[in-house]
């Protein structure tokens, strides 16, 4: 009989040996990749803990499949179940077009206040990569998940609201805008910035990583992106005074030699950081960024290590976390048992880490690497790997399980 995971006031978890974990299979390719993922995760847990531990999966409704069953795209019970059980995992979901919902994923993040979108970008040998030294890419992006672009405040060009705002901006600020412009609002707050940056710093401390980089465009947008930078440094000083140092302190007090046990907090302008992650990826470990920069950066980084099919993700808040595939429903491959399930499987490994079941997470990553090394891969990787054998989604899952048990 499964039990609920519970959370203590300091955010640490009490994970029973048989936790109940809600899952949303998802739409399109969701059922195929979920089937493979569930088998791999169950097998990793079984192999790591010899039957002492196991996950009690609980299906919850959302997306197209949820709508067919309940008449709702995102039932309230689904959200309360995720919150009650602390951790959940989901496949991709179809976004209903013209149904008054902008995106189900954004709705889940906002309703559960999952303020950090966490995307680890780690190279798994021998996945094809456009980089000369892809093994140097090992970063985790913490993207703010509730404001900036995601606040979604826009005024359509030509509407009274847009024109009124343009008039106001002219009167109050002397801004001379084309009266037919569309307008978007970019809110960034101290509260949301600080909790995101604090989570990124805590991650660096927990994983003994040397640096956290604040990515921003503060040279141009001083009161939003620039403020993100200022508040990020403040969060480090206020909440981690003994565990962090700035680059100024590094040079003024330590002559450029990073002291043991301290996380270096640095900041980089967004466009420059895009170059740096290509040219000097090993200098970046954890990156904390506002929403829009993070959107661009996490997909660009995913391309460096094998594309979206290989990139895991999680949305984490103070009350619960949802682990998810980073790609969409790829409708043209739905039901063909063809696509790469690695994104969802690796998100499952992140969930195992979150639960402090690191032994099982390590087995999953090792199994994926060994299956890929053996050249038994899905079509997306096979077409880039000379000599590889293309296998179905389920067969790739079999290969991972076999490798986990034998290596
Ligand atoms: P998509 O990610 O579904 O697919 C684009 C292409 O990427 C596919 O045609 C395929 O060639 C490739 N691809 C995607 N996942 C793959 C995998 N696991 N293995 C191999 N190849 C893979 O993006 P899209 O076509 O823009 O969106 C389709 C639907 O998905 C839309 O309804 C969209 O709203 C939704 N969507 C959902 C999520 C989510 O639930 N997190 C994210 C993005 C898009």
Tab-separated table of C-alpha atoms and ligand atoms in Angstrom:
chain	number	residue	atom	x	y	z
A	1	UNK	CA	0.000	0.000	0.000
A	2	UNK	CA	1.491	3.335	-1.062
A	3	UNK	CA	1.905	6.353	1.198
A	4	UNK	CA	2.215	10.072	0.571
A	5	UNK	CA	5.518	11.920	0.492
A	6	UNK	CA	5.421	14.743	3.045
A	7	UNK	CA	7.442	17.922	3.318
A	8	UNK	CA	8.979	19.552	6.406
A	9	UNK	CA	8.985	23.298	7.038
A	10	UNK	CA	12.593	23.544	5.759
A	11	UNK	CA	11.468	21.952	2.436
A	12	UNK	CA	13.193	18.634	3.201
A	13	UNK	CA	11.144	15.552	2.313
A	14	UNK	CA	9.969	12.452	4.138
A	15	UNK	CA	9.843	9.795	1.443
A	16	UNK	CA	8.236	6.475	2.384
A	17	UNK	CA	9.536	3.247	0.800
A	18	UNK	CA	6.391	3.025	-1.326
A	19	UNK	CA	5.460	6.623	-2.243
A	20	UNK	CA	2.357	7.399	-4.297
A	21	UNK	CA	3.395	9.431	-7.336
A	22	UNK	CA	0.728	10.997	-9.574
A	23	UNK	CA	1.414	10.851	-13.315
A	24	UNK	CA	-0.139	12.413	-16.407
A	25	UNK	CA	0.537	10.193	-19.392
A	26	UNK	CA	0.057	13.067	-21.818
A	27	UNK	CA	-1.221	13.243	-25.398
A	28	UNK	CA	0.222	12.419	-28.822
A	29	UNK	CA	3.462	10.534	-28.209
A	30	UNK	CA	2.809	10.796	-24.430
A	31	UNK	CA	1.496	7.212	-23.966
A	32	UNK	CA	4.479	5.706	-25.853
A	33	UNK	CA	7.149	7.592	-23.928
A	34	UNK	CA	5.328	7.191	-20.612
A	35	UNK	CA	5.146	3.400	-21.046
A	36	UNK	CA	8.909	3.210	-21.627
A	37	UNK	CA	9.602	5.667	-18.791
A	38	UNK	CA	7.528	3.816	-16.211
A	39	UNK	CA	9.233	0.507	-17.040
A	40	UNK	CA	12.714	2.041	-16.829
A	41	UNK	CA	12.042	3.865	-13.534
A	42	UNK	CA	10.407	0.826	-11.912
A	43	UNK	CA	13.259	-1.374	-13.018
A	44	UNK	CA	15.905	1.077	-11.737
A	45	UNK	CA	14.216	1.266	-8.322
A	46	UNK	CA	13.890	-2.522	-8.174
A	47	UNK	CA	17.543	-3.014	-9.182
A	48	UNK	CA	18.824	-0.342	-6.778
A	49	UNK	CA	16.841	-1.376	-3.707
A	50	UNK	CA	16.116	-5.081	-4.332
A	51	UNK	CA	12.357	-4.781	-3.861
A	52	UNK	CA	12.550	-2.826	-0.572
A	53	UNK	CA	11.327	0.288	-2.350
A	54	UNK	CA	8.826	0.792	-5.153
A	55	UNK	CA	6.632	3.543	-6.605
A	56	UNK	CA	2.865	3.317	-6.401
A	57	UNK	CA	1.802	5.196	-9.566
A	58	UNK	CA	-1.473	7.150	-9.517
A	59	UNK	CA	-2.900	8.324	-12.847
A	60	UNK	CA	-4.421	11.834	-12.778
A	61	UNK	CA	-6.357	13.510	-15.576
A	62	UNK	CA	-5.263	16.435	-17.730
A	63	UNK	CA	-4.903	17.403	-21.388
A	64	UNK	CA	-6.867	15.883	-24.250
A	65	UNK	CA	-7.165	12.486	-22.565
A	66	UNK	CA	-8.299	14.218	-19.371
A	67	UNK	CA	-10.876	16.230	-21.341
A	68	UNK	CA	-12.304	13.096	-22.941
A	69	UNK	CA	-12.671	11.484	-19.515
A	70	UNK	CA	-13.855	14.428	-17.400
A	71	UNK	CA	-14.917	17.270	-19.725
A	72	UNK	CA	-12.132	19.420	-18.254
A	73	UNK	CA	-8.641	20.090	-19.583
A	74	UNK	CA	-7.126	20.600	-16.151
A	75	UNK	CA	-9.470	19.399	-13.373
A	76	UNK	CA	-8.991	20.914	-9.907
A	77	UNK	CA	-8.633	17.388	-8.445
A	78	UNK	CA	-5.529	16.884	-10.585
A	79	UNK	CA	-3.898	19.995	-9.167
A	80	UNK	CA	-4.823	19.108	-5.584
A	81	UNK	CA	-3.574	15.554	-6.048
A	82	UNK	CA	-0.190	16.810	-7.299
A	83	UNK	CA	0.051	19.212	-4.366
A	84	UNK	CA	-0.936	16.548	-1.833
A	85	UNK	CA	1.628	14.051	-3.116
A	86	UNK	CA	4.487	16.623	-3.415
A	87	UNK	CA	6.069	15.114	-6.576
A	88	UNK	CA	4.451	14.240	-9.918
A	89	UNK	CA	5.556	13.458	-13.472
A	90	UNK	CA	3.914	14.311	-16.790
A	91	UNK	CA	4.202	13.683	-20.506
A	92	UNK	CA	3.524	16.415	-23.068
A	93	UNK	CA	-0.040	17.689	-23.448
A	94	UNK	CA	-1.949	19.134	-26.378
A	95	UNK	CA	-2.648	22.803	-25.860
A	96	UNK	CA	-6.357	23.369	-26.570
A	97	UNK	CA	-6.553	26.007	-29.320
A	98	UNK	CA	-9.231	28.697	-28.877
A	99	UNK	CA	-10.551	27.237	-25.590
A	100	UNK	CA	-9.545	30.175	-23.407
A	101	UNK	CA	-6.464	28.365	-22.031
A	102	UNK	CA	-3.137	29.754	-23.188
A	103	UNK	CA	-1.149	26.675	-22.230
A	104	UNK	CA	-1.914	23.853	-19.829
A	105	UNK	CA	1.718	23.725	-18.794
A	106	UNK	CA	1.766	27.411	-17.934
A	107	UNK	CA	-1.534	26.959	-16.064
A	108	UNK	CA	-0.072	24.097	-13.956
A	109	UNK	CA	3.027	26.158	-13.153
A	110	UNK	CA	0.971	29.194	-12.142
A	111	UNK	CA	-1.742	27.399	-10.166
A	112	UNK	CA	0.799	25.400	-8.125
A	113	UNK	CA	3.258	28.310	-7.926
A	114	UNK	CA	6.057	26.178	-9.415
A	115	UNK	CA	8.360	29.158	-9.652
A	116	UNK	CA	11.579	27.479	-10.786
A	117	UNK	CA	11.865	25.748	-14.139
A	118	UNK	CA	14.935	23.583	-13.674
A	119	UNK	CA	16.671	22.211	-16.758
A	120	UNK	CA	19.908	20.260	-16.291
A	121	UNK	CA	21.983	20.135	-19.462
A	122	UNK	CA	24.487	17.337	-19.219
A	123	UNK	CA	26.189	15.495	-22.028
A	124	UNK	CA	25.603	11.749	-22.186
A	125	UNK	CA	28.294	10.009	-24.174
A	126	UNK	CA	28.149	9.232	-27.150
A	127	UNK	CA	25.070	11.254	-28.165
A	128	UNK	CA	25.754	13.185	-31.397
A	129	UNK	CA	26.507	16.853	-30.639
A	130	UNK	CA	27.498	19.920	-32.668
A	131	UNK	CA	30.128	20.772	-30.016
A	132	UNK	CA	33.802	19.756	-30.347
A	133	UNK	CA	33.963	18.949	-26.631
A	134	UNK	CA	30.378	18.268	-25.543
A	135	UNK	CA	31.591	16.586	-22.337
A	136	UNK	CA	32.419	20.098	-21.079
A	137	UNK	CA	28.695	20.959	-21.091
A	138	UNK	CA	27.305	20.325	-17.614
A	139	UNK	CA	24.995	23.097	-16.427
A	140	UNK	CA	21.673	23.520	-14.714
A	141	UNK	CA	19.398	26.377	-15.770
A	142	UNK	CA	17.018	27.849	-13.159
A	143	UNK	CA	14.482	29.827	-15.161
A	144	UNK	CA	11.959	32.048	-13.345
A	145	UNK	CA	8.550	30.574	-14.060
A	146	UNK	CA	5.905	33.062	-12.921
A	147	UNK	CA	6.579	36.547	-14.307
A	148	UNK	CA	8.369	38.421	-17.121
A	149	UNK	CA	7.095	36.795	-20.347
A	150	UNK	CA	4.897	34.358	-18.379
A	151	UNK	CA	2.876	37.138	-16.778
A	152	UNK	CA	1.478	37.376	-20.311
A	153	UNK	CA	0.325	40.992	-20.167
A	154	UNK	CA	-0.042	42.246	-23.727
A	155	UNK	CA	-2.149	44.821	-25.526
A	156	UNK	CA	-3.039	44.200	-29.152
A	157	UNK	CA	-2.078	46.888	-31.652
A	158	UNK	CA	-4.884	49.262	-32.563
A	159	UNK	CA	-7.060	48.490	-29.527
A	160	UNK	CA	-8.275	51.266	-27.220
A	161	UNK	CA	-6.225	49.725	-24.380
A	162	UNK	CA	-3.007	49.848	-26.418
A	163	UNK	CA	-3.681	53.367	-27.655
A	164	UNK	CA	-4.537	54.558	-24.148
A	165	UNK	CA	-1.321	53.117	-22.782
A	166	UNK	CA	0.694	54.747	-25.557
A	167	UNK	CA	-0.917	58.110	-24.737
A	168	UNK	CA	-0.157	57.611	-21.049
A	169	UNK	CA	3.488	56.748	-21.786
A	170	UNK	CA	3.826	59.885	-23.896
A	171	UNK	CA	2.292	62.129	-21.238
A	172	UNK	CA	4.135	60.602	-18.286
A	173	UNK	CA	7.483	59.712	-19.794
A	174	UNK	CA	7.693	61.610	-23.058
A	175	UNK	CA	7.905	58.241	-24.853
A	176	UNK	CA	7.265	58.651	-28.552
A	177	UNK	CA	5.762	55.403	-29.793
A	178	UNK	CA	3.984	54.578	-33.026
A	179	UNK	CA	0.316	54.874	-31.918
A	180	UNK	CA	-0.453	51.630	-33.756
A	181	UNK	CA	2.121	49.586	-31.771
A	182	UNK	CA	1.278	46.448	-29.828
A	183	UNK	CA	2.520	46.598	-26.223
A	184	UNK	CA	3.900	43.921	-23.896
A	185	UNK	CA	4.566	44.407	-20.192
A	186	UNK	CA	7.620	42.877	-18.553
A	187	UNK	CA	7.169	42.656	-14.772
A	188	UNK	CA	10.081	41.410	-12.634
A	189	UNK	CA	9.848	41.567	-8.837
A	190	UNK	CA	12.289	41.299	-5.925
A	191	UNK	CA	10.266	38.555	-4.219
A	192	UNK	CA	10.111	36.259	-7.231
A	193	UNK	CA	13.720	36.919	-8.221
A	194	UNK	CA	15.061	36.247	-4.743
A	195	UNK	CA	13.254	32.954	-4.202
A	196	UNK	CA	14.427	31.716	-7.629
A	197	UNK	CA	18.051	32.753	-7.085
A	198	UNK	CA	18.015	31.330	-3.544
A	199	UNK	CA	16.886	27.972	-4.922
A	200	UNK	CA	19.649	28.059	-7.540
A	201	UNK	CA	22.276	28.845	-4.879
A	202	UNK	CA	20.957	26.109	-2.594
A	203	UNK	CA	21.230	23.670	-5.516
A	204	UNK	CA	24.863	24.685	-6.094
A	205	UNK	CA	25.619	24.207	-2.382
A	206	UNK	CA	23.855	20.823	-2.217
A	207	UNK	CA	25.716	19.559	-5.291
A	208	UNK	CA	29.094	21.158	-4.448
A	209	UNK	CA	29.071	23.210	-7.646
A	210	UNK	CA	31.486	26.147	-7.838
A	211	UNK	CA	29.333	28.920	-9.322
A	212	UNK	CA	25.930	30.473	-9.928
A	213	UNK	CA	25.672	32.927	-12.847
A	214	UNK	CA	22.908	35.551	-12.987
A	215	UNK	CA	21.977	35.940	-16.667
A	216	UNK	CA	20.361	39.258	-17.550
A	217	UNK	CA	20.072	42.074	-20.077
A	218	UNK	CA	20.452	44.726	-17.391
A	219	UNK	CA	22.619	46.996	-19.527
A	220	UNK	CA	19.483	47.869	-21.524
A	221	UNK	CA	16.505	46.997	-19.290
A	222	UNK	CA	17.741	48.447	-16.027
A	223	UNK	CA	14.614	48.231	-13.882
A	224	UNK	CA	13.663	44.672	-14.829
A	225	UNK	CA	16.687	42.648	-15.970
A	226	UNK	CA	19.113	44.962	-14.173
A	227	UNK	CA	17.031	44.692	-11.021
A	228	UNK	CA	17.102	40.879	-11.391
A	229	UNK	CA	20.893	41.109	-11.173
A	230	UNK	CA	20.797	43.427	-8.129
A	231	UNK	CA	18.209	41.335	-6.284
A	232	UNK	CA	20.085	38.133	-7.164
A	233	UNK	CA	23.241	39.428	-5.463
A	234	UNK	CA	21.116	40.619	-2.533
A	235	UNK	CA	19.592	37.135	-2.144
A	236	UNK	CA	23.117	35.665	-1.982
A	237	UNK	CA	24.283	38.221	0.605
A	238	UNK	CA	21.150	38.038	2.749
A	239	UNK	CA	20.487	34.298	2.721
A	240	UNK	CA	23.915	32.727	2.130
A	241	UNK	CA	26.440	35.222	3.567
A	242	UNK	CA	28.964	32.542	4.605
A	243	UNK	CA	28.538	30.237	1.637
A	244	UNK	CA	28.856	32.661	-1.290
A	245	UNK	CA	31.300	35.252	-2.632
A	246	UNK	CA	31.033	37.721	-5.505
A	247	UNK	CA	33.637	38.145	-8.251
A	248	UNK	CA	34.722	41.446	-6.635
A	249	UNK	CA	35.368	39.651	-3.341
A	250	UNK	CA	37.157	36.866	-5.179
A	251	UNK	CA	39.707	39.333	-6.556
A	252	UNK	CA	39.828	41.825	-3.663
A	253	UNK	CA	40.080	39.295	-0.849
A	254	UNK	CA	41.280	36.008	-2.364
A	255	UNK	CA	43.513	37.129	-5.220
A	256	UNK	CA	41.357	35.271	-7.753
A	257	UNK	CA	41.670	31.866	-6.071
A	258	UNK	CA	38.238	30.567	-5.154
A	259	UNK	CA	38.148	29.493	-1.498
A	260	UNK	CA	37.051	25.950	-0.719
A	261	UNK	CA	33.369	25.521	0.079
A	262	UNK	CA	32.151	28.881	-1.278
A	263	UNK	CA	29.911	29.343	-4.299
A	264	UNK	CA	31.017	32.132	-6.634
A	265	UNK	CA	28.095	34.382	-7.624
A	266	UNK	CA	28.743	36.081	-10.964
A	267	UNK	CA	26.606	37.803	-13.551
A	268	UNK	CA	26.748	37.916	-17.333
A	269	UNK	CA	24.859	39.885	-19.971
A	270	UNK	CA	22.523	37.511	-21.818
A	271	UNK	CA	23.975	37.863	-25.341
A	272	UNK	CA	27.506	37.398	-24.041
A	273	UNK	CA	26.490	34.313	-22.079
A	274	UNK	CA	25.135	32.716	-25.266
A	275	UNK	CA	28.680	32.958	-26.670
A	276	UNK	CA	30.299	31.811	-23.453
A	277	UNK	CA	28.270	28.599	-23.137
A	278	UNK	CA	29.546	27.660	-26.597
A	279	UNK	CA	33.143	28.812	-26.198
A	280	UNK	CA	33.831	28.155	-22.479
A	281	UNK	CA	31.031	25.882	-21.238
A	282	UNK	CA	33.100	24.485	-18.361
A	283	UNK	CA	33.107	27.902	-16.638
A	284	UNK	CA	29.328	27.755	-16.036
A	285	UNK	CA	27.580	25.447	-13.582
A	286	UNK	CA	24.259	26.877	-12.402
A	287	UNK	CA	22.563	29.697	-14.329
A	288	UNK	CA	19.682	31.691	-12.803
A	289	UNK	CA	17.680	33.801	-15.215
A	290	UNK	CA	14.393	35.607	-15.822
A	291	UNK	CA	11.758	33.800	-17.829
A	292	UNK	CA	12.370	34.836	-21.434
A	293	UNK	CA	16.178	34.517	-21.389
A	294	UNK	CA	15.760	31.107	-19.779
A	295	UNK	CA	13.360	29.986	-22.488
A	296	UNK	CA	15.928	30.692	-25.205
A	297	UNK	CA	18.955	29.499	-23.283
A	298	UNK	CA	17.582	26.150	-22.153
A	299	UNK	CA	16.615	25.062	-25.675
A	300	UNK	CA	19.910	26.320	-27.126
A	301	UNK	CA	21.824	24.382	-24.477
A	302	UNK	CA	19.703	21.281	-25.122
A	303	UNK	CA	20.838	21.410	-28.763
A	304	UNK	CA	24.468	21.241	-27.582
A	305	UNK	CA	23.867	17.862	-25.948
A	306	UNK	CA	21.552	16.101	-28.394
A	307	UNK	CA	18.351	18.138	-28.748
A	308	UNK	CA	15.029	18.327	-26.954
A	309	UNK	CA	14.493	14.548	-27.119
A	310	UNK	CA	17.382	14.246	-24.619
A	311	UNK	CA	16.583	17.222	-22.327
A	312	UNK	CA	14.841	16.677	-18.988
A	313	UNK	CA	13.019	19.324	-16.975
A	314	UNK	CA	11.219	20.040	-13.736
A	315	UNK	CA	8.985	22.786	-12.392
A	316	UNK	CA	9.600	23.226	-8.707
A	317	UNK	CA	7.886	25.337	-6.050
A	318	UNK	CA	7.848	25.396	-2.259
A	319	UNK	CA	4.854	23.059	-2.015
A	320	UNK	CA	5.464	20.515	-4.799
A	321	UNK	CA	7.318	19.689	-8.022
A	322	UNK	CA	6.281	18.442	-11.463
A	323	UNK	CA	8.847	16.620	-13.617
A	324	UNK	CA	8.192	16.702	-17.349
A	325	UNK	CA	9.371	16.018	-20.889
A	326	UNK	CA	10.580	19.272	-22.409
A	327	UNK	CA	9.275	18.566	-25.928
A	328	UNK	CA	5.668	18.610	-27.169
A	329	UNK	CA	3.224	15.910	-28.285
A	330	UNK	CA	4.773	15.414	-31.787
A	331	UNK	CA	1.323	14.415	-33.157
A	332	UNK	CA	2.660	12.946	-36.406
A	333	UNK	CA	4.456	10.211	-34.436
A	334	UNK	CA	1.570	9.485	-32.020
A	335	UNK	CA	1.023	5.764	-31.438
A	336	UNK	CA	3.905	4.693	-33.717
A	337	UNK	CA	6.166	3.533	-30.870
A	338	UNK	CA	8.934	5.466	-32.596
A	339	UNK	CA	10.131	8.538	-30.701
A	340	UNK	CA	12.892	8.995	-28.149
A	341	UNK	CA	11.620	8.673	-24.553
A	342	UNK	CA	14.897	9.959	-23.002
A	343	UNK	CA	13.558	13.403	-22.062
A	344	UNK	CA	10.807	11.903	-19.900
A	345	UNK	CA	13.047	9.107	-18.576
A	346	UNK	CA	15.728	11.621	-17.555
A	347	UNK	CA	13.029	13.793	-15.943
A	348	UNK	CA	12.115	10.665	-13.986
A	349	UNK	CA	15.770	10.418	-12.909
A	350	UNK	CA	15.555	14.048	-11.695
A	351	UNK	CA	12.479	13.055	-9.711
A	352	UNK	CA	14.387	10.151	-8.136
A	353	UNK	CA	17.145	12.617	-7.162
A	354	UNK	CA	14.490	14.964	-5.709
A	355	UNK	CA	13.239	12.002	-3.616
A	356	UNK	CA	16.813	11.283	-2.484
A	357	UNK	CA	16.769	7.979	-4.350
A	358	UNK	CA	20.039	8.868	-6.045
A	359	UNK	CA	21.187	5.260	-6.519
A	360	UNK	CA	18.218	4.586	-8.811
A	361	UNK	CA	18.748	7.894	-10.654
A	362	UNK	CA	22.378	6.982	-11.326
A	363	UNK	CA	21.302	3.604	-12.705
A	364	UNK	CA	18.866	5.295	-15.110
A	365	UNK	CA	21.512	7.675	-16.476
A	366	UNK	CA	24.056	4.883	-16.769
A	367	UNK	CA	21.506	2.682	-18.566
A	368	UNK	CA	20.736	5.410	-21.105
A	369	UNK	CA	24.410	6.018	-21.760
A	370	UNK	CA	25.106	2.277	-22.152
A	371	UNK	CA	22.138	1.758	-24.514
A	372	UNK	CA	23.309	4.650	-26.666
A	373	UNK	CA	26.914	3.395	-26.621
A	374	UNK	CA	25.642	0.001	-27.782
A	375	UNK	CA	24.092	1.852	-30.750
A	376	UNK	CA	20.499	0.771	-30.046
A	377	UNK	CA	18.735	4.117	-30.408
A	378	UNK	CA	15.519	5.704	-31.675
A	379	UNK	CA	15.283	7.288	-35.130
A	380	UNK	CA	16.296	10.807	-34.096
A	381	UNK	CA	19.664	9.642	-32.766
A	382	UNK	CA	20.118	6.786	-35.290
A	383	UNK	CA	20.098	9.190	-38.218
A	384	UNK	CA	23.027	11.081	-36.719
A	385	UNK	CA	25.030	8.051	-35.532
A	386	UNK	CA	26.724	6.089	-38.310
A	387	UNK	CA	26.467	2.332	-37.697
A	388	UNK	CA	23.682	2.632	-35.089
A	389	UNK	CA	20.620	0.373	-35.194
A	390	UNK	CA	17.271	2.190	-35.170
A	391	UNK	CA	14.947	0.652	-32.598
A	392	UNK	CA	11.411	1.442	-31.458
A	393	UNK	CA	10.671	3.548	-28.402
A	394	UNK	CA	9.765	0.404	-26.407
A	395	UNK	CA	12.860	-1.484	-27.603
A	396	UNK	CA	15.059	1.432	-26.555
A	397	UNK	CA	13.415	1.157	-23.115
A	398	UNK	CA	14.253	-2.601	-23.155
A	399	UNK	CA	17.880	-1.800	-24.039
A	400	UNK	CA	18.167	0.665	-21.115
A	401	UNK	CA	16.686	-1.865	-18.689
A	402	UNK	CA	18.977	-4.631	-19.930
A	403	UNK	CA	22.040	-2.379	-19.562
A	404	UNK	CA	20.990	-1.234	-16.068
A	405	UNK	CA	20.823	-4.834	-14.931
A	406	UNK	CA	24.103	-5.902	-16.479
A	407	UNK	CA	26.477	-2.961	-16.078
B	1	LIG	P1	6.918	18.987	-30.615
B	1	LIG	O1	8.010	19.033	-29.604
B	1	LIG	O2	5.714	18.199	-30.243
B	1	LIG	O3	7.485	18.326	-31.942
B	1	LIG	C1	8.306	18.943	-32.910
B	1	LIG	C2	9.161	17.876	-33.593
B	1	LIG	O4	10.223	17.521	-32.717
B	1	LIG	C3	8.443	16.563	-33.893
B	1	LIG	O5	7.760	16.582	-35.098
B	1	LIG	C4	9.610	15.607	-33.902
B	1	LIG	O6	10.268	15.652	-35.137
B	1	LIG	C5	10.530	16.158	-32.845
B	1	LIG	N1	10.349	15.499	-31.530
B	1	LIG	C6	9.650	15.981	-30.462
B	1	LIG	N2	9.741	15.122	-29.418
B	1	LIG	C7	10.523	14.101	-29.842
B	1	LIG	C8	10.987	12.901	-29.221
B	1	LIG	N3	10.684	12.579	-27.956
B	1	LIG	N4	11.767	12.060	-29.964
B	1	LIG	C9	12.092	12.354	-31.208
B	1	LIG	N5	11.686	13.459	-31.863
B	1	LIG	C10	10.906	14.331	-31.184
B	1	LIG	O7	6.507	20.493	-30.947
B	1	LIG	P2	5.260	21.069	-31.752
B	1	LIG	O8	5.041	20.256	-32.995
B	1	LIG	O9	5.547	22.512	-31.873
B	1	LIG	O10	4.003	20.935	-30.791
B	1	LIG	C11	3.018	19.903	-30.886
B	1	LIG	C12	1.999	20.008	-29.732
B	1	LIG	O11	2.689	19.864	-28.475
B	1	LIG	C13	1.244	21.343	-29.624
B	1	LIG	O12	-0.102	21.067	-29.251
B	1	LIG	C14	1.946	22.072	-28.494
B	1	LIG	O13	1.107	22.992	-27.846
B	1	LIG	C15	2.300	20.921	-27.588
B	1	LIG	N6	3.447	21.188	-26.703
B	1	LIG	C16	3.356	20.684	-25.451
B	1	LIG	C17	4.437	20.836	-24.582
B	1	LIG	C18	4.310	20.236	-23.212
B	1	LIG	O14	3.311	19.616	-22.880
B	1	LIG	N7	5.313	20.405	-22.357
B	1	LIG	C19	5.599	21.498	-24.990
B	1	LIG	C20	5.675	21.989	-26.316
B	1	LIG	C21	4.582	21.812	-27.166
